[in-house]
mmCIF file of C-alpha atoms in Angstrom:
data_model
loop_
_atom_site.group_PDB
_atom_site.id
_atom_site.type_symbol
_atom_site.label_atom_id
_atom_site.label_comp_id
_atom_site.label_asym_id
_atom_site.label_seq_id
_atom_site.Cartn_x
_atom_site.Cartn_y
_atom_site.Cartn_z
ATOM 1 C CA GLN A 1 -74.227 -2.544 -8.640
ATOM 2 C CA VAL A 2 -70.665 -3.586 -9.468
ATOM 3 C CA GLN A 3 -67.936 -1.368 -8.067
ATOM 4 C CA LEU A 4 -64.261 -1.413 -9.008
ATOM 5 C CA VAL A 5 -61.607 -0.181 -6.617
ATOM 6 C CA GLU A 6 -58.017 0.332 -7.704
ATOM 7 C CA SER A 7 -55.040 0.228 -5.370
ATOM 8 C CA GLY A 8 -51.279 0.009 -5.520
ATOM 9 C CA GLY A 9 -50.405 3.409 -6.899
ATOM 10 C CA GLY A 10 -47.728 5.573 -5.383
ATOM 11 C CA LEU A 11 -44.375 7.260 -5.882
ATOM 12 C CA VAL A 12 -41.494 5.287 -7.352
ATOM 13 C CA HIS A 13 -38.115 6.096 -8.860
ATOM 14 C CA ALA A 14 -37.463 5.529 -12.542
ATOM 15 C CA GLY A 15 -36.591 1.893 -13.164
ATOM 16 C CA GLY A 16 -38.728 0.717 -10.291
ATOM 17 C CA SER A 17 -41.869 -1.417 -10.232
ATOM 18 C CA LEU A 18 -45.431 -1.200 -9.007
ATOM 19 C CA ARG A 19 -48.356 -3.581 -9.125
ATOM 20 C CA LEU A 20 -51.810 -2.116 -9.467
ATOM 21 C CA SER A 21 -54.869 -4.050 -8.372
ATOM 22 C CA CYS A 22 -58.497 -3.672 -9.380
ATOM 23 C CA ALA A 23 -60.956 -5.430 -7.105
ATOM 24 C CA ALA A 24 -64.628 -5.846 -7.887
ATOM 25 C CA SER A 25 -67.561 -6.043 -5.503
ATOM 26 C CA GLY A 26 -71.258 -6.471 -6.093
ATOM 27 C CA THR A 27 -70.959 -8.894 -8.978
ATOM 28 C CA THR A 28 -73.912 -11.154 -9.711
ATOM 29 C CA PRO A 29 -74.312 -14.327 -11.803
ATOM 30 C CA SER A 30 -76.211 -12.364 -14.445
ATOM 31 C CA VAL A 31 -73.113 -10.263 -15.150
ATOM 32 C CA ARG A 32 -70.447 -11.761 -17.385
ATOM 33 C CA ILE A 33 -67.134 -9.957 -17.599
ATOM 34 C CA THR A 34 -65.862 -10.038 -21.169
ATOM 35 C CA ALA A 35 -62.668 -8.003 -20.859
ATOM 36 C CA MET A 36 -60.563 -6.181 -18.290
ATOM 37 C CA SER A 37 -58.488 -3.151 -19.148
ATOM 38 C CA TRP A 38 -56.235 -0.532 -17.677
ATOM 39 C CA TYR A 39 -56.292 3.033 -18.927
ATOM 40 C CA ARG A 40 -54.266 6.022 -17.873
ATOM 41 C CA GLN A 41 -54.710 9.743 -18.114
ATOM 42 C CA PRO A 42 -51.532 11.804 -17.879
ATOM 43 C CA PRO A 43 -51.880 15.404 -16.660
ATOM 44 C CA GLY A 44 -53.484 17.544 -19.327
ATOM 45 C CA LYS A 45 -53.905 14.677 -21.765
ATOM 46 C CA GLU A 46 -56.597 12.312 -22.983
ATOM 47 C CA ARG A 47 -57.266 8.973 -21.331
ATOM 48 C CA GLU A 48 -55.480 6.187 -23.189
ATOM 49 C CA LEU A 49 -55.628 2.412 -23.229
ATOM 50 C CA VAL A 50 -52.632 0.768 -21.566
ATOM 51 C CA ALA A 51 -53.509 -2.922 -21.566
ATOM 52 C CA ARG A 52 -56.510 -5.155 -22.188
ATOM 53 C CA LEU A 53 -57.198 -8.781 -21.332
ATOM 54 C CA THR A 54 -60.170 -10.601 -22.811
ATOM 55 C CA SER A 55 -62.088 -13.411 -21.152
ATOM 56 C CA GLY A 56 -60.475 -15.714 -23.684
ATOM 57 C CA GLY A 57 -57.018 -14.760 -22.483
ATOM 58 C CA ASN A 58 -55.972 -12.500 -25.345
ATOM 59 C CA THR A 59 -53.914 -9.461 -24.399
ATOM 60 C CA ASP A 60 -53.225 -6.152 -26.059
ATOM 61 C CA TYR A 61 -50.762 -3.481 -24.937
ATOM 62 C CA ALA A 62 -49.997 0.069 -25.884
ATOM 63 C CA ASP A 63 -46.697 0.256 -27.762
ATOM 64 C CA SER A 64 -45.254 2.471 -25.055
ATOM 65 C CA VAL A 65 -45.598 -0.243 -22.394
ATOM 66 C CA LYS A 66 -44.963 -3.456 -24.330
ATOM 67 C CA GLY A 67 -42.339 -5.579 -22.632
ATOM 68 C CA ARG A 68 -42.620 -3.598 -19.392
ATOM 69 C CA PHE A 69 -46.242 -3.997 -18.241
ATOM 70 C CA THR A 70 -48.214 -7.205 -17.744
ATOM 71 C CA ILE A 71 -51.959 -7.477 -17.256
ATOM 72 C CA SER A 72 -53.402 -10.476 -15.434
ATOM 73 C CA ARG A 73 -56.433 -11.565 -13.441
ATOM 74 C CA GLU A 74 -57.306 -13.742 -10.470
ATOM 75 C CA ASN A 75 -60.873 -14.906 -10.922
ATOM 76 C CA ALA A 76 -61.176 -16.385 -7.437
ATOM 77 C CA LYS A 77 -60.561 -12.922 -5.978
ATOM 78 C CA ASN A 78 -62.528 -10.984 -8.590
ATOM 79 C CA THR A 79 -59.392 -8.960 -9.139
ATOM 80 C CA ASN A 80 -57.146 -8.012 -11.996
ATOM 81 C CA TYR A 81 -53.648 -6.607 -11.905
ATOM 82 C CA LEU A 82 -51.226 -4.483 -13.830
ATOM 83 C CA GLN A 83 -47.601 -5.301 -13.118
ATOM 84 C CA MET A 84 -45.490 -2.325 -14.139
ATOM 85 C CA ASP A 85 -41.729 -2.784 -14.409
ATOM 86 C CA SER A 86 -38.938 -0.535 -15.640
ATOM 87 C CA LEU A 87 -41.094 2.482 -14.946
ATOM 88 C CA LYS A 88 -40.301 5.762 -16.667
ATOM 89 C CA PRO A 89 -41.225 9.333 -15.731
ATOM 90 C CA GLU A 90 -43.594 9.394 -18.712
ATOM 91 C CA ASP A 91 -45.623 6.632 -17.056
ATOM 92 C CA THR A 92 -46.714 9.178 -14.474
ATOM 93 C CA SER A 93 -50.490 9.266 -14.626
ATOM 94 C CA VAL A 94 -53.748 8.352 -12.960
ATOM 95 C CA TYR A 95 -54.520 4.740 -13.806
ATOM 96 C CA PHE A 96 -58.071 3.456 -14.163
ATOM 97 C CA CYS A 97 -59.396 -0.054 -14.510
ATOM 98 C CA ARG A 98 -62.313 -0.778 -16.793
ATOM 99 C CA TRP A 99 -64.290 -4.008 -16.999
ATOM 100 C CA GLU A 100 -66.513 -4.675 -19.989
ATOM 101 C CA TYR A 101 -69.566 -6.791 -19.332
ATOM 102 C CA THR A 102 -72.727 -8.301 -20.663
ATOM 103 C CA ARG A 103 -75.754 -8.733 -18.424
ATOM 104 C CA SER A 104 -78.825 -10.832 -18.997
ATOM 105 C CA LEU A 105 -82.013 -8.839 -18.449
ATOM 106 C CA GLU A 106 -85.342 -10.169 -17.237
ATOM 107 C CA ASP A 107 -86.947 -9.449 -20.602
ATOM 108 C CA GLY A 108 -84.412 -11.663 -22.348
ATOM 109 C CA ASN A 109 -82.311 -8.846 -23.753
ATOM 110 C CA ILE A 110 -78.588 -8.478 -23.186
ATOM 111 C CA GLU A 111 -77.124 -5.304 -21.762
ATOM 112 C CA VAL A 112 -73.596 -4.395 -22.877
ATOM 113 C CA GLY A 113 -71.561 -1.914 -20.904
ATOM 114 C CA ALA A 114 -68.463 -1.196 -18.848
ATOM 115 C CA TYR A 115 -67.584 -0.405 -15.267
ATOM 116 C CA TRP A 116 -64.856 2.049 -14.320
ATOM 117 C CA GLY A 117 -62.849 2.455 -11.177
ATOM 118 C CA GLN A 118 -62.052 5.819 -9.588
ATOM 119 C CA GLY A 119 -58.358 5.708 -10.404
ATOM 120 C CA THR A 120 -55.064 5.399 -8.596
ATOM 121 C CA ARG A 121 -52.187 7.819 -9.044
ATOM 122 C CA VAL A 122 -48.745 6.685 -10.150
ATOM 123 C CA THR A 123 -45.819 9.080 -10.007
ATOM 124 C CA VAL A 124 -42.423 8.124 -11.384
ATOM 125 C CA SER A 125 -39.543 10.394 -10.442
ATOM 126 C CA SER A 126 -36.446 10.746 -12.578
#
């Protein structure tokens, strides 16, 4: 069973930076990661997509973070990152990583799904 663990959250002043990490364990050769994403859920609001990186290297960012956040991955470490610069108080949220995957099954079928981490809290003070 693949598990994702986020780290790197914390308290930072507005204008500061943080780098979030999402490390995977339990991966197997039958699992192919097709995309890695970061979501966030501000207090009292819905979870929203922040950034997404496909296996082909294409990226997509929420308008609110374009030019400030950068998503990346390090395959050798089974880890992806979210570099967050020029942080604003409205970036305060719990951040979750999500990895989309396909998995080859013994019967020849392909399972499509996603793994989620437990979240890491980011607080930006004004």
